[in-house]
CSV table of C-alpha atoms in Angstrom, one decimal:
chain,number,residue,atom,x,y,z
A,1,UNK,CA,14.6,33.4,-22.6
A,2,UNK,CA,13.7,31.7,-25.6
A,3,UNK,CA,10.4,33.0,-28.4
A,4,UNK,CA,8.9,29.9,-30.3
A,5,UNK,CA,6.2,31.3,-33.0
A,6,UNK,CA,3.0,29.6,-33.9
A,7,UNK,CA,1.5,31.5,-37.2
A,8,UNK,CA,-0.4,35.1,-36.8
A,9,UNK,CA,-0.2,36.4,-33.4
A,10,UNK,CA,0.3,33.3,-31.2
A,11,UNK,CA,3.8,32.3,-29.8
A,12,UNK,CA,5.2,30.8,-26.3
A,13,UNK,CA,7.8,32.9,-24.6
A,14,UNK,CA,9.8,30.6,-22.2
A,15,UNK,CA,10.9,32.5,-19.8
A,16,UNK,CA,11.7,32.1,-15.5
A,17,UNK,CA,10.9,28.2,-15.9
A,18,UNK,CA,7.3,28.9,-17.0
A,19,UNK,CA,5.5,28.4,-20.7
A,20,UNK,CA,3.7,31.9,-21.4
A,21,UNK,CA,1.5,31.0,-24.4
A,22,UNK,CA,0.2,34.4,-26.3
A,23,UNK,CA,-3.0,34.7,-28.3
A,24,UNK,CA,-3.2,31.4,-29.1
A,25,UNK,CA,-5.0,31.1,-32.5
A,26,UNK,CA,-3.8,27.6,-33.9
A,27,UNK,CA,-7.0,25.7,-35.4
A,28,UNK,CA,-8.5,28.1,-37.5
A,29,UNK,CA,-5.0,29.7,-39.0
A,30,UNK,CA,-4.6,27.8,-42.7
A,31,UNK,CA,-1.1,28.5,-42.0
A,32,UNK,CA,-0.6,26.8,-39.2
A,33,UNK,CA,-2.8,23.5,-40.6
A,34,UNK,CA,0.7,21.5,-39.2
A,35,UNK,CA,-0.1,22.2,-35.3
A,36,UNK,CA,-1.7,20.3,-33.1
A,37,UNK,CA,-3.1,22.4,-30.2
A,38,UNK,CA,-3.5,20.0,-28.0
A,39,UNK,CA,0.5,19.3,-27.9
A,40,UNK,CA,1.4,23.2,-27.4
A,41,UNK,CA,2.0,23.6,-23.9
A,42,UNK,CA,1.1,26.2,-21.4
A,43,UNK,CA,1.4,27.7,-17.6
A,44,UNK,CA,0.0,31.2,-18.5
A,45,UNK,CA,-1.8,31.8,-21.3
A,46,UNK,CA,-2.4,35.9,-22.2
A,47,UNK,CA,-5.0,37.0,-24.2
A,48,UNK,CA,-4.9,40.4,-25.6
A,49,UNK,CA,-8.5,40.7,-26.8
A,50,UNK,CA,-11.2,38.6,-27.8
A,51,UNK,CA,-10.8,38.6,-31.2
A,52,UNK,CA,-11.6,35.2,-33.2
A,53,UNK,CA,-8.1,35.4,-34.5
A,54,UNK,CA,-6.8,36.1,-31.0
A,55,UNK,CA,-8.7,33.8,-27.8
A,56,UNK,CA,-9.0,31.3,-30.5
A,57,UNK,CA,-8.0,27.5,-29.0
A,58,UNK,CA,-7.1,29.4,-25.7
A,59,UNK,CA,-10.5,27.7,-23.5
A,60,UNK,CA,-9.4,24.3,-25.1
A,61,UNK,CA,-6.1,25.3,-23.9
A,62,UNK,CA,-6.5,26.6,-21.0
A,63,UNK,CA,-8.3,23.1,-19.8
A,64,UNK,CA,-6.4,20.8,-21.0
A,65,UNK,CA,-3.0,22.3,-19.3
A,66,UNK,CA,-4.7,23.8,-16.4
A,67,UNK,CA,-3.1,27.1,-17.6
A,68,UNK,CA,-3.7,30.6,-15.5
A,69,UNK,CA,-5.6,32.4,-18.1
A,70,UNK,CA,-4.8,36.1,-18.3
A,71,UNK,CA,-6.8,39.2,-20.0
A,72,UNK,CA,-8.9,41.8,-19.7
A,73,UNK,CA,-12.3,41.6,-17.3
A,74,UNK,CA,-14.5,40.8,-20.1
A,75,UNK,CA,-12.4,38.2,-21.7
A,76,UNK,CA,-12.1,36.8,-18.2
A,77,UNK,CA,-15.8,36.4,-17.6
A,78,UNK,CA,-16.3,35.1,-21.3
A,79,UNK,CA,-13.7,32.5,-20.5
A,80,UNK,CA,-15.3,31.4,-17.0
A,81,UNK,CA,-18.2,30.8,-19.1
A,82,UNK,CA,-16.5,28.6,-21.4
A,83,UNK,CA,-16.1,26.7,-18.3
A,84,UNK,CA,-12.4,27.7,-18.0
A,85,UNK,CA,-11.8,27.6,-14.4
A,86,UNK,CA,-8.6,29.4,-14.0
A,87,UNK,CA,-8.5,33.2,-14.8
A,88,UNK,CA,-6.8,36.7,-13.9
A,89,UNK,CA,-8.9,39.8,-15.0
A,90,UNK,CA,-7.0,42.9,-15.9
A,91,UNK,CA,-7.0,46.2,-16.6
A,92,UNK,CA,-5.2,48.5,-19.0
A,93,UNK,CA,-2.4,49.9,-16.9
A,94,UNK,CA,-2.5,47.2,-14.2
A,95,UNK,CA,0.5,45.2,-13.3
A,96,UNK,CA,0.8,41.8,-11.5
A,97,UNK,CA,4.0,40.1,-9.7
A,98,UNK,CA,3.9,36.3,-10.9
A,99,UNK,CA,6.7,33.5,-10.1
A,100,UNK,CA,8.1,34.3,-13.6
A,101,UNK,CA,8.3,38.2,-13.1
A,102,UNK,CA,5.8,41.3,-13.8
A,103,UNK,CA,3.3,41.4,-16.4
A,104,UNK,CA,1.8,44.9,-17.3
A,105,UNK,CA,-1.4,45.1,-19.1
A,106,UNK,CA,-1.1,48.2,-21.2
A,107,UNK,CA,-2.9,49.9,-23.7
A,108,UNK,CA,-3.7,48.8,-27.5
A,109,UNK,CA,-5.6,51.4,-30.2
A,110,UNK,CA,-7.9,48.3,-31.3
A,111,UNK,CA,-11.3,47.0,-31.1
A,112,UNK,CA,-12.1,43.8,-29.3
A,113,UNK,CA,-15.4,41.5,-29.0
A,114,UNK,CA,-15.6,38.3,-28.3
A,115,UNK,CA,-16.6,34.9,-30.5
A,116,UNK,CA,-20.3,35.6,-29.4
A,117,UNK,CA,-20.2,39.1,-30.8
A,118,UNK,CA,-20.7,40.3,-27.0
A,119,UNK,CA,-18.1,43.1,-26.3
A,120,UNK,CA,-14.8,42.1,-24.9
A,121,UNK,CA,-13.6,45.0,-23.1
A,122,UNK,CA,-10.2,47.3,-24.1
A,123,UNK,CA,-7.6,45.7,-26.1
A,124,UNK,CA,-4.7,45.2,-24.9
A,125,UNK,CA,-0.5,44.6,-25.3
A,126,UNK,CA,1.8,43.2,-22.7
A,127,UNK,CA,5.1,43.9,-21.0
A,128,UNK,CA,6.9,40.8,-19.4
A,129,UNK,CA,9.7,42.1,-17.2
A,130,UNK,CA,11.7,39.1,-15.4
A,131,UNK,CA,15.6,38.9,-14.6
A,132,UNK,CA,16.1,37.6,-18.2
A,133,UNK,CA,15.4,40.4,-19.9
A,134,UNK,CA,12.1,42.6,-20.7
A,135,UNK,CA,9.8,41.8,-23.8
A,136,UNK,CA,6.7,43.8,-25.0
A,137,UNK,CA,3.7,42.7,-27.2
A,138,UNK,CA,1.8,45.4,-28.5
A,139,UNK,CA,-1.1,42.7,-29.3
A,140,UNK,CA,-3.3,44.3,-32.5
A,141,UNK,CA,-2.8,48.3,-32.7
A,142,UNK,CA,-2.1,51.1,-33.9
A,143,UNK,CA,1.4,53.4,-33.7
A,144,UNK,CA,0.3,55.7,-30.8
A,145,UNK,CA,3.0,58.1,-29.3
A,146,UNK,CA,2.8,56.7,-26.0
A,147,UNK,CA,5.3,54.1,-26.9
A,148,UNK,CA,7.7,56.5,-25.3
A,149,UNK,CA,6.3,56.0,-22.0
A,150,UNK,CA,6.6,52.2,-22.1
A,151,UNK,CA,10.1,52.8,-23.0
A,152,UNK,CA,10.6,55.1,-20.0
A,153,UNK,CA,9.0,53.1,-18.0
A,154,UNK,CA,10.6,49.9,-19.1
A,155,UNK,CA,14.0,50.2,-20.4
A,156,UNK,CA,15.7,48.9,-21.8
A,157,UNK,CA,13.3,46.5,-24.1
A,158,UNK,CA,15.0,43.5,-25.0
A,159,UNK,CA,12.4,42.3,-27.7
A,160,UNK,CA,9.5,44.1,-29.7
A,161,UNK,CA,6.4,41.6,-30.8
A,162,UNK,CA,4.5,43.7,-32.9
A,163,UNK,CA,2.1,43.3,-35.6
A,164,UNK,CA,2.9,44.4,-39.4
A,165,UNK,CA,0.1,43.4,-41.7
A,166,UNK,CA,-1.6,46.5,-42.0
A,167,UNK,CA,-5.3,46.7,-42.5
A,168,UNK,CA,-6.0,46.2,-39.5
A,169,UNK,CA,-3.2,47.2,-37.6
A,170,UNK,CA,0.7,48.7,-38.0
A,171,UNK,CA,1.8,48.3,-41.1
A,172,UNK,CA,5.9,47.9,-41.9
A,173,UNK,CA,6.6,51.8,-41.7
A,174,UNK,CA,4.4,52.4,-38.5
A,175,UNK,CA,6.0,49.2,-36.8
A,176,UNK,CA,9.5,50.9,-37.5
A,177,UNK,CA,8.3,54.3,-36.0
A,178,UNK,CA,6.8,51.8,-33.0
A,179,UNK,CA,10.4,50.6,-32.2
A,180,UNK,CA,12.0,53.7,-33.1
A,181,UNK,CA,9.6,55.2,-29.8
A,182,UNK,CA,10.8,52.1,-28.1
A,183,UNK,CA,14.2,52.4,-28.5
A,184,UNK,CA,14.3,48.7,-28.9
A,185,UNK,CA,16.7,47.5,-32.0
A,186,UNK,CA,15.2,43.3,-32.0
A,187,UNK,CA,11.4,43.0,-33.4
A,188,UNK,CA,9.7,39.8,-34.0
A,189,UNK,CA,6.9,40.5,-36.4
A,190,UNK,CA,3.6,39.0,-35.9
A,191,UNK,CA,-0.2,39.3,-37.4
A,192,UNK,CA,0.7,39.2,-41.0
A,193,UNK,CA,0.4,36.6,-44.3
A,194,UNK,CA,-2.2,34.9,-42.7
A,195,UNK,CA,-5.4,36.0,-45.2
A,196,UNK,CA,-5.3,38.4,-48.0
A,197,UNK,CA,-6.1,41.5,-46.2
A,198,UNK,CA,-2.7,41.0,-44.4
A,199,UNK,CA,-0.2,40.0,-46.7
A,200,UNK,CA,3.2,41.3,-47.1
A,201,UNK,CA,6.1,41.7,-49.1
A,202,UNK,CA,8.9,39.5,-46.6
A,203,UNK,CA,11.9,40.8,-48.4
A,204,UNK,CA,10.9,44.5,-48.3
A,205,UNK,CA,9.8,44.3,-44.8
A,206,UNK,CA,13.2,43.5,-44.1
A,207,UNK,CA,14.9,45.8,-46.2
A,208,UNK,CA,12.8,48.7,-44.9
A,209,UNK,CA,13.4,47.7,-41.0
A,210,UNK,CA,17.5,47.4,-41.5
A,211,UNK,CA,17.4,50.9,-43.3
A,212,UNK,CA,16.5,51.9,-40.3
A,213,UNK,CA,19.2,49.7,-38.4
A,214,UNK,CA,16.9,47.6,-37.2
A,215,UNK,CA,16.6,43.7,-37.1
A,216,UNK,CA,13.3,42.8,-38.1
A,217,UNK,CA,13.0,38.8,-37.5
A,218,UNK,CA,10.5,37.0,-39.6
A,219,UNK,CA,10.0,33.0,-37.9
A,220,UNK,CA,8.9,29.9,-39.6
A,221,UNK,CA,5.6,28.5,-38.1
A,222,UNK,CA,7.4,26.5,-35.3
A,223,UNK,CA,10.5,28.4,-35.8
A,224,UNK,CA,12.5,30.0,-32.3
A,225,UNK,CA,14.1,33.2,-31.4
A,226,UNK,CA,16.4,33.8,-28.4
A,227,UNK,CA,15.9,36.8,-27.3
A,228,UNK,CA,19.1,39.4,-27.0
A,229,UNK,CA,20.7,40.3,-23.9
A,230,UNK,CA,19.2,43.5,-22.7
A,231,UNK,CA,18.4,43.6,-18.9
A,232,UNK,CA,17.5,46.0,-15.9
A,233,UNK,CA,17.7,45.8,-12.4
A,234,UNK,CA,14.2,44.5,-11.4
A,235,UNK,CA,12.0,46.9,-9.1
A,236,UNK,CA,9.1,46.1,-7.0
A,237,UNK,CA,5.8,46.5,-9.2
């Protein structure tokens, strides 16, 4: 099970033979200026919200590859509009079986709306559980206590993708509380450098996270993370 990270938010986790592509915001990210969206690939593509920064390239995506698009309701009927043809609407606390393993659509503490400015339902993070291992992306949000229930629910949590910016979500210190609630040592940070309102000090980031003995990894544009060994017995879901 292997992460490769695209600038902000947007990564591809391979996992189970399949290319899940995450918040796939390529063209418009300065930092990212190197990317070609067209050459990313994609079998699932999960949307968290409908942010700009967030559903970005993901119609363009989505029909070029022929991807299964997945996200909230909203986003969903958005995206048919877009003339995507291929979509799975969720809901927070929903889970779904695929090929690859289960993908739970849980809560965010975020707003969302779409390109249009119409509104584009809850926000959302995911939890991909498969026989490699168990990963969760808490998409934009918040620290919110009931972190503790994800990790009941699904541990032990291999890898943490969660945002560190501040602003407009966690900032360093809630992100360590965040995995501190999730009991999960391996975070990938995400959602931060990519305008002003964002930016971080690297070298603190990672000071603060292995105080806490915790490994906070911090990928080049294009750069690829394996993620640790930490797996469960799979249950029916």
């Amino acid at each position: 099970m292997e992460v490769v990270y695209y600038g902000h938010s947007c990564f591809v986790l391979e996992i189970g033979g399949a290319h899940l592509l995450f918040d796939p915001f390529l063209s418009g990210n300065p930092l990212a200026a190197g990317l070609d969206a067209r050459e990313i690939p994609a079998d699932y593509v999960l949307l968290s919200h409908g942010h700009a920064d967030h559903i970005g390239d993901a119609p363009e995506i989505a029909k070029r590859t022929g991807a299964l698009v997945i996200s909230s309701f909203e986003v969903a009927e958005w995206l048919v509009k877009q003339g995507v043809e291929r979509v799975y609407a969720m809901n927070l606390g929903g889970k779904k079986r695929w090929p690859f393993g289960l993908v739970h659509y849980v809560p965010a503490f975020h707003s969302s709306s779409l390109p249009d400015g119409s509104y584009g339902g809850p926000a959302g993070g995911f939890v991909i559980r498969a026989a490699e291992g168990t990963i969760y992306y808490a998409g934009d949000t918040a620290l919110f206590g009931d972190m503790k229930l994800l990790r009941e629910m699904h541990h032990p949590i291999a890898l943490a993708i969660l945002p560190i910016g501040d602003t407009f979500t966690m900032g360093v210190e809630e992100a360590i509380r965040a995995a501190e609630l999730l009991e999960c040592r391996s975070v990938l940070g995400v959602h931060y450098d990519t305008f002003e309102g964002i930016r971080i000090d690297k070298q603190a980031a990672q000071e603060a996270f292995a105080a806490a003995d915790l490994d906070l990894h911090l990928l080049p544009i294009g750069g690829k993370l394996t993620v640790p060994q930490a797996k469960r017995t799979l249950e029916a879901g």
